[in-house]
XYZ file of C-alpha atoms in Angstrom:
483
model
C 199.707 74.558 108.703
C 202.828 72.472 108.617
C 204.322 74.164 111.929
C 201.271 72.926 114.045
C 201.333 69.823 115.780
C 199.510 66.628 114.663
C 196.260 67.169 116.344
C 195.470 70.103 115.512
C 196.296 69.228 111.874
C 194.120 66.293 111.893
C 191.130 68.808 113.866
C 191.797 71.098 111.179
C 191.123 69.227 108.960
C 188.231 66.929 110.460
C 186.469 70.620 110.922
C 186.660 71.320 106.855
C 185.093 67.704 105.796
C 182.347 68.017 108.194
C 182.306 72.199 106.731
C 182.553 70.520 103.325
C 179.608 67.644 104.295
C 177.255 70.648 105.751
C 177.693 72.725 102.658
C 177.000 69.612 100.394
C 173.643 69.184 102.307
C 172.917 72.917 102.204
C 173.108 73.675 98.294
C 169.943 75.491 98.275
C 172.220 78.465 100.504
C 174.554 78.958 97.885
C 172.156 79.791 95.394
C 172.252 83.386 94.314
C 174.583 84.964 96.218
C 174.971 88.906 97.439
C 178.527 88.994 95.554
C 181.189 87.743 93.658
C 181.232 86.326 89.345
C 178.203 84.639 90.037
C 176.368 86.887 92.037
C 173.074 87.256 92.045
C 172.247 90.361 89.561
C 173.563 88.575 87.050
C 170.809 86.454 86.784
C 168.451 88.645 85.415
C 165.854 86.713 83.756
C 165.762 83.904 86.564
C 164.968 87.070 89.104
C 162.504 88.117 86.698
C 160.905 84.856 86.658
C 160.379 84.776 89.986
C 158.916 87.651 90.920
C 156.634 87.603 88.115
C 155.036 84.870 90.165
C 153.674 87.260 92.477
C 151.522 88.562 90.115
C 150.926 85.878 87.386
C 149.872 81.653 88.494
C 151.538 80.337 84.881
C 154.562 81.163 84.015
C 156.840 79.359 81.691
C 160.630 79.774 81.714
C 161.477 79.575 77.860
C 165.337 79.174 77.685
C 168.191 77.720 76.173
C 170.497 74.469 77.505
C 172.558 75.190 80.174
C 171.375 78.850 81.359
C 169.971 76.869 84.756
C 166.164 76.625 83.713
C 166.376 73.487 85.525
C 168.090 73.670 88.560
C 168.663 77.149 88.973
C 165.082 77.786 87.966
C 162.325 75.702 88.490
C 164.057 73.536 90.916
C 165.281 76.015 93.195
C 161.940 77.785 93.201
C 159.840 74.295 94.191
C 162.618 73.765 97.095
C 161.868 77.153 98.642
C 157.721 76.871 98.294
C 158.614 72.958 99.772
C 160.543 74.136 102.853
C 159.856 78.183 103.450
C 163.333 79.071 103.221
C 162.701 82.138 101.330
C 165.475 84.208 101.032
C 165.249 88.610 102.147
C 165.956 89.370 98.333
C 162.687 87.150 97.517
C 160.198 89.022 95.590
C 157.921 85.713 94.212
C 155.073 84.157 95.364
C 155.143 82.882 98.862
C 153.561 79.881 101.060
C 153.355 80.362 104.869
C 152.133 77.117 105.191
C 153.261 73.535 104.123
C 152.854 72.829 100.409
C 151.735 69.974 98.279
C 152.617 69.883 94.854
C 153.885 68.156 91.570
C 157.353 67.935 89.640
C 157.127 66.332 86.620
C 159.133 65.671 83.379
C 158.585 63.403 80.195
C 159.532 59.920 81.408
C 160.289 58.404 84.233
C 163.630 57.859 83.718
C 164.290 61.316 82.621
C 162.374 62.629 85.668
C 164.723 60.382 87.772
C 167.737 61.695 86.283
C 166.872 65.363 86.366
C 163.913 66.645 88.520
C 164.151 64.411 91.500
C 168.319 64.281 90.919
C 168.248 68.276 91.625
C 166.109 68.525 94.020
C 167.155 65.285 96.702
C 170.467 64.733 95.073
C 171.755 60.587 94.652
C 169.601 58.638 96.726
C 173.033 57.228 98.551
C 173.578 60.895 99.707
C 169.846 62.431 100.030
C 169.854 65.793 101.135
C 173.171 66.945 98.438
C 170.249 68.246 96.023
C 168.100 71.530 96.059
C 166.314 70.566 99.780
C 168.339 70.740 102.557
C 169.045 67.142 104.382
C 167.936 68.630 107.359
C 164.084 69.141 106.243
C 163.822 66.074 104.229
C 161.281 63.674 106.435
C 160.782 60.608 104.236
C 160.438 59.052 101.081
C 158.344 56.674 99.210
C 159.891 54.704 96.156
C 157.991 54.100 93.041
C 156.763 50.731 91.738
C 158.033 50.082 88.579
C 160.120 49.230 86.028
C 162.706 51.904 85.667
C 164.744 51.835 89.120
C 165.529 54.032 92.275
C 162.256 56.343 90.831
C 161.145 58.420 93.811
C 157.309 58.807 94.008
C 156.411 60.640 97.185
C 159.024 63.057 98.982
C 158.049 64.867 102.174
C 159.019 67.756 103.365
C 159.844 70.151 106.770
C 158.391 73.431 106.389
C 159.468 76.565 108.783
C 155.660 76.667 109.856
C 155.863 73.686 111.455
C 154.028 71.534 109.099
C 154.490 68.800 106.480
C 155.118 70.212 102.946
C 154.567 66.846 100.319
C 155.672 66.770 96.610
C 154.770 63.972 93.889
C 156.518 63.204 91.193
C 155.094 62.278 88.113
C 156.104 62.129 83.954
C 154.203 62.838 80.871
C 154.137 59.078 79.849
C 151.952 58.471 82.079
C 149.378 60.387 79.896
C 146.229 62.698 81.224
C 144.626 60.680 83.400
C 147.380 60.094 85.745
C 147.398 64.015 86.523
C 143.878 63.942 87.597
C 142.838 63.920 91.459
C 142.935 67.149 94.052
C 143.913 70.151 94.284
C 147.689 71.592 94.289
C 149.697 74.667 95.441
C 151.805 74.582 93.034
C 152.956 72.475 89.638
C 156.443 72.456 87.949
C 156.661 70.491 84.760
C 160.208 70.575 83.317
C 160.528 70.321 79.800
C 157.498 70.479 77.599
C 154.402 68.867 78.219
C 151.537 67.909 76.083
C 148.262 70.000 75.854
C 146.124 67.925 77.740
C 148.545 67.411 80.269
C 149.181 71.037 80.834
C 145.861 71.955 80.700
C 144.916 68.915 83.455
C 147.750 70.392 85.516
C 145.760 74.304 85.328
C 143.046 72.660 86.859
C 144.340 71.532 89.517
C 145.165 74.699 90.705
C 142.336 76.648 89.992
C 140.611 76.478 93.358
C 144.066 77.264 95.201
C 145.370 80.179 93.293
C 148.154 77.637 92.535
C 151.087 78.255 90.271
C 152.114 76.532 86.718
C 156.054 76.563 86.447
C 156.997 75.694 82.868
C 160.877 75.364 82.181
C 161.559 74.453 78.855
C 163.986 74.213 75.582
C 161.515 74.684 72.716
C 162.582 72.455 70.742
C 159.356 71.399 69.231
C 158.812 74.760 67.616
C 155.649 77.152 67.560
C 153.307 73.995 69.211
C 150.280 74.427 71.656
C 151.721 75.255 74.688
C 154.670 77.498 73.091
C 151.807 79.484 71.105
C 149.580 79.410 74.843
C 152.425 81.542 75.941
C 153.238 83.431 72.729
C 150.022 84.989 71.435
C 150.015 84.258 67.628
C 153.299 83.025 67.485
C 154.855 86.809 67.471
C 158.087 86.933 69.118
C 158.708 90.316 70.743
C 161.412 92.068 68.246
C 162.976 93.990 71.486
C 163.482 90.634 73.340
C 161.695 91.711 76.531
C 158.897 89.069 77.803
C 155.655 88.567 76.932
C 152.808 88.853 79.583
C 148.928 88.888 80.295
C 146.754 88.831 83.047
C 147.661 85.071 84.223
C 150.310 84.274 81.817
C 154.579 85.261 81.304
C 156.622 83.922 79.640
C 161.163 84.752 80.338
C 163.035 84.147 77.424
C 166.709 83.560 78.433
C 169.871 82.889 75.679
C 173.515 81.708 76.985
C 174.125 85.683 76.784
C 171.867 86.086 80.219
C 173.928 84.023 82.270
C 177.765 84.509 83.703
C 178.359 81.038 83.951
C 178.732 80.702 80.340
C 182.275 81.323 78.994
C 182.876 82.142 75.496
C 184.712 79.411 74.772
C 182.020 77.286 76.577
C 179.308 78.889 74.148
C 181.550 78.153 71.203
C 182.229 74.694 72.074
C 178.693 74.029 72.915
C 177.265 75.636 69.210
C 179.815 73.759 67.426
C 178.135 70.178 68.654
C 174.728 71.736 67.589
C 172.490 70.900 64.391
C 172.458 74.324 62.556
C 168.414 73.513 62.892
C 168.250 73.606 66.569
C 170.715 76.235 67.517
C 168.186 79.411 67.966
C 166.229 76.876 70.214
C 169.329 75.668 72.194
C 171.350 78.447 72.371
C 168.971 81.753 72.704
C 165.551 80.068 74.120
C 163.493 80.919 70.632
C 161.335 78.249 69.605
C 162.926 75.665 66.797
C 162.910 76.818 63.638
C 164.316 74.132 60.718
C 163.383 70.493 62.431
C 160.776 72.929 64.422
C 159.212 75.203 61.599
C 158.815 73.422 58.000
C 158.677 77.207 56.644
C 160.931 79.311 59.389
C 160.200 82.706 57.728
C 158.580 85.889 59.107
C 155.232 85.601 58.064
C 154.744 89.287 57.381
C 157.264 88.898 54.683
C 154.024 86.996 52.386
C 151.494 88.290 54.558
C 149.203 90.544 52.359
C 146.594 93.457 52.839
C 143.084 91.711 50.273
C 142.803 93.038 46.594
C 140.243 92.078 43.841
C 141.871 89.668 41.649
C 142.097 90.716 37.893
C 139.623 88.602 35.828
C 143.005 87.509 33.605
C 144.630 85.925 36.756
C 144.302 82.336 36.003
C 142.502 80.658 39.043
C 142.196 77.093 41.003
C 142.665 75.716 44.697
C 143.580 72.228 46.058
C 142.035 69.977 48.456
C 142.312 67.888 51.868
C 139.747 65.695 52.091
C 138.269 63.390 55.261
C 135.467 63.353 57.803
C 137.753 64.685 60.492
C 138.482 67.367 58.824
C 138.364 68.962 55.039
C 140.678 71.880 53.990
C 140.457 73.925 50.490
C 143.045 76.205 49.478
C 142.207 79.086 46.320
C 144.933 80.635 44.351
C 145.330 82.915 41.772
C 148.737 83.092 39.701
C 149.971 86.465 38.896
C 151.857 84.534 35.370
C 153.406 87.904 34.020
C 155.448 88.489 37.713
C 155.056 84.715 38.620
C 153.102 85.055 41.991
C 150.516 83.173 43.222
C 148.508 84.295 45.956
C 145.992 82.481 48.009
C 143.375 84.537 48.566
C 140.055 81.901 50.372
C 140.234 79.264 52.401
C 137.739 76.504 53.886
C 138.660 74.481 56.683
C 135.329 71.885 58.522
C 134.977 68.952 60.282
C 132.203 66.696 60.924
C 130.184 67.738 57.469
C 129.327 65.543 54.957
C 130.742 66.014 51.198
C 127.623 67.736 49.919
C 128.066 70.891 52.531
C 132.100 71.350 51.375
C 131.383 71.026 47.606
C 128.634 73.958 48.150
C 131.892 76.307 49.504
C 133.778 75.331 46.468
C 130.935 75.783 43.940
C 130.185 79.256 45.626
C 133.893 80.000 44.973
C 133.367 79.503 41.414
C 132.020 76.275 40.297
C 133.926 76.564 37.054
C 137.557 75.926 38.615
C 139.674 72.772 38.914
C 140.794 71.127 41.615
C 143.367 69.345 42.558
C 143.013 66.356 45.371
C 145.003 64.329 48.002
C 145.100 60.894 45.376
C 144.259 58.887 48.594
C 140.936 60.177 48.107
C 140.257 57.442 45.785
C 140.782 54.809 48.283
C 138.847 56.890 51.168
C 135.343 55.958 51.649
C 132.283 57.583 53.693
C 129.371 55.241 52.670
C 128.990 52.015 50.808
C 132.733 51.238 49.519
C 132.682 54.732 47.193
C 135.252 56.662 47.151
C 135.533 60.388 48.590
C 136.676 61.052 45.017
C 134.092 59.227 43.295
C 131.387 61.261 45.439
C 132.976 64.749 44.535
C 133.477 64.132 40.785
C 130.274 61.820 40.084
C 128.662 63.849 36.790
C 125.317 63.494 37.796
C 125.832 64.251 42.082
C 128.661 66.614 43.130
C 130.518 67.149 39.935
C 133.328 68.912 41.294
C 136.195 69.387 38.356
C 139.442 67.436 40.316
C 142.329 65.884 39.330
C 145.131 63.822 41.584
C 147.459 66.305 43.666
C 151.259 65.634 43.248
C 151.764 64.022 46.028
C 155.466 64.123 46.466
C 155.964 65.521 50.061
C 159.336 66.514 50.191
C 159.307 67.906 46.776
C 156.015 69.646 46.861
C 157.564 71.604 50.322
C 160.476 72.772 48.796
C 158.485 74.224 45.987
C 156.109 75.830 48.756
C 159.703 77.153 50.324
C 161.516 78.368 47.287
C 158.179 80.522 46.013
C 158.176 81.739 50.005
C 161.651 83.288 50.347
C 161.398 84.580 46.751
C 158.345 86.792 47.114
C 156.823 84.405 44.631
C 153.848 83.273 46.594
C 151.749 85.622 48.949
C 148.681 85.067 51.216
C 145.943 87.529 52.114
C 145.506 88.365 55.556
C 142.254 87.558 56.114
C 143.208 83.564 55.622
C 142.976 82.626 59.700
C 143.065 79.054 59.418
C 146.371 79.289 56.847
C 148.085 80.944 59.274
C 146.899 79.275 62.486
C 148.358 76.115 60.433
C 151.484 77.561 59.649
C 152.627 78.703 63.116
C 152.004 74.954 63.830
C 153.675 72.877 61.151
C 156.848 71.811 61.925
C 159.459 68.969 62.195
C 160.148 66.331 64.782
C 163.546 66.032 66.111
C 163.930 63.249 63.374
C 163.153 65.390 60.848
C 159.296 64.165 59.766
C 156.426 65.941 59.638
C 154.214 66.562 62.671
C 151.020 65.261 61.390
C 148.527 67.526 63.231
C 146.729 70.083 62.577
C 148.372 70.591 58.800
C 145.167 70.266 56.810
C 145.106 73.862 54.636
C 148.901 72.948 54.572
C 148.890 69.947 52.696
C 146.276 71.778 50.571
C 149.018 74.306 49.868
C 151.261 72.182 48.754
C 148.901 69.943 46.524
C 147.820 73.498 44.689
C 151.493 74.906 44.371
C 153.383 70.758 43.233
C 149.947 70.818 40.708
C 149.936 74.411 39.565
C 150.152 73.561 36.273
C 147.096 71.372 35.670
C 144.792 73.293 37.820
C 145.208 77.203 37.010
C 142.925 78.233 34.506
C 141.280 81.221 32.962
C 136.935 80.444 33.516
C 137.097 80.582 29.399
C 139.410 77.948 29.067
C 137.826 75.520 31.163
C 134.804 76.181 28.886
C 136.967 75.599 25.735
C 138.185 72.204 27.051
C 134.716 70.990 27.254
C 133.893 70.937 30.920
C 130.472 72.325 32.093
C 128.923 72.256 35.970
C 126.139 70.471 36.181
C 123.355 73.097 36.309
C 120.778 70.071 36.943
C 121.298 70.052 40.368
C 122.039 73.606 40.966
């Protein structure tokens, strides 16, 4: 290079900016190449999440940070279906015609920064994202109040036609994801229910496809469980599928871009809570899961409970919904185990105190204390309606309360074999797969009636548990007037 003369120095090198320009414009080409440390069989699970679309219209990428769920992922996958640029190696779903879709995250400013950013690139140098500059047509800005937000992009397709993409952001809440029909959907990161399930309508009528690429980082919730029948991960690691549904699972392990030093630097800067989540792809367990334990470890087969078991159960009370919990404590080994459950909504106090009675209408029970402020007719109280002598006359005390210290006593009796539930308690353990921790650490309050039930019985064992002859001997009778 330094023998030649000037000009064809400064040709030389004119000819590798404009190779270097081209290139910039043309990431979606260097995606997944033949050979080389980043070739393309490396990426197992992102190959296997694209072919499954071939076969399957929702399919959720469920994988740690920095394994390319984004980008490499759901992004690259929306620039092909936008463009027809499909590679030879492409086993997925394919358009032969111009698209129209969505892209979506969970604000607008993170949408900005991350969907539209990989796919069109800075808006000073459109065309250095996922779609080539060469296909990119126009683009209409967003109104608003968070800048340079794309709404509108379209799109060049091979056919000949227009391909058009929206972009849109949870915020915006269910409404904003009504309207027609699409080809195809990608939400990155994860959505709320009725978002998602807005989103599967809209390509019902098309045979359209749901791409889901997420950290799950709010533990076993909806649209994790939608994907992961039961909350049961699979113990060999493969994926999880069913007729319309699959679900890749992909840790830092999957991908070659990952050093080990990389990987250790990365873990070292993560909560101890959320590394299964970040790191392998598994849903959040610790600010995810308030109990992260194998549930077959207090999962039990039904058994008559011995008549010398002393007995009781706990309460949620409301018109929304009203949870009981029953236990029987096992005193010699010091195991409780809950063995019924009622969970209703929409009934008046009358049909839930009939359950309990049925359950044996000698027991005690212990209450959420709000109760006494809570009131379903005429300023009385739910608790004044349960207990009242001469209506109800359900036996209840207050519930501890304490929520912090009640769970831990829930969590210590879990990982020491000290409390046990049968396995015919549905609701328990549709709860349990559910309850979990916000990234700041509080308590997700949905859906967590029969668990605060639990932990009323277990932080109030000792007043409530009683043998049916004691309760007699303290001087408590039903009320067999009404009965």
């Amino acid at each position: 290079m330094s023998e030649l003369p000037r000009k064809f120095k400064e040709r030389r090198i004119a000819l590798l900016i404009e190779k270097r320009r081209r290139a910039k414009r043309r990431k979606l080409y260097s995606y997944y190449p033949d050979s080389g440390p980043l070739r393309r069989d490396l990426y197992r699970k992102h190959l296997e999440f694209f072919q499954a679309g071939a076969t399957h219209r929702q399919r959720c990428f469920m994988a740690a940070n920095r394994v390319g769920k984004t980008e490499g992922g759901g992004g690259y996958e929306v620039a092909l279906h936008l463009t027809g640029r499909y590679p030879d190696w492409w086993e997925g779903r394919r358009f032969d015609h111009p698209t129209t879709g969505w892209a979506a995250g969970d604000t607008s400013q993170t949408t900005r920064d991350t969907v539209q950013f990989k796919l069109l690139g800075e808006l000073d140098e459109l065309g250095t994202g996922l779609i080539p500059a060469e296909d990119i047509i126009e683009i209409k800005r967003k109104a608003g109040s968070v800048p340079d937000c794309i709404e509108t992009i379209y799109v060049r397709h091979v056919s000949g036609g227009i391909s058009r993409l929206t972009f849109k952001s949870f915020d915006q809440k269910r409404k904003a994801f009504q309207g027609t029909e699409k080809d195809f959907i990608w939400l990155d990161e994860e959505p709320p229910m009725d978002v998602y399930q807005e989103c599967l309508i809209r390509t019902m009528t098309t045979n359209g496809l749901m791409l889901l690429t997420f950290t799950p980082l709010e533990g076993m919730s909806e649209v994790v469980l939608s994907f992961i029948p039961g909350g049961k991960l699979p113990d060999d690691g493969r994926c999880l599928f069913s007729d319309s549904k699959y679900v890749v699972f992909a840790s830092w392990d999957d991908v070659p871009h990952l050093t080990v030093k990389a990987k250790k630097e990365l873990l070292a800067e993560i909560p101890p809570f959320q590394r299964a989540a970040r790191s392998k792809g598994i849903p959040q367990l610790g600010a995810g899961a308030v109990y992260p334990l194998d549930e077959e470890e207090y999962k039990v087969k039904p058994f008559a409970i011995p008549q010398h078991w002393p007995r009781g159960y706990a309460m949620d009370v409301g018109w929304n919904w009203t949870a009981a919990i029953w236990g029987a404590w096992d005193r010699e080994n010091d195991i409780i185990y809950l063995y019924v459950e009622h969970k209703r909504s929409h009934a008046e106090p009358v049909v839930h105190a009939d359950v309990i009675k049925r359950n044996g209408d000698w027991m005690k029970g212990a209450v959420d204390p709000a109760s006494r402020g809570r009131s379903q007719k005429d300023g009385e109280s739910l608790f004044e309606i349960y207990t009242d002598p001469e209506g109800l006359n359900l036996n209840l005390v207050n519930a501890n309360n304490g929520v912090e210290s009640g769970l831990h006593q829930v969590w210590q009796r879990l990982t020491t074999g000290r409390l046990k539930v049968f396995s015919t308690l549905s609701a328990f353990f549709n709860e349990v797969r559910l309850y979990r921790r916000d990234e700041n650490g509080k308590i997700v309050k949905e859906n967590d009636h029969i668990m605060d039930a639990v932990r009323y019985l277990i932080a109030t064992k000792d007043e409530v548990f009683a043998l049916k002859s004691d309760e007699k001997r303290r001087g408590w009778r039903p009320n067999r007037r009404r009965r």
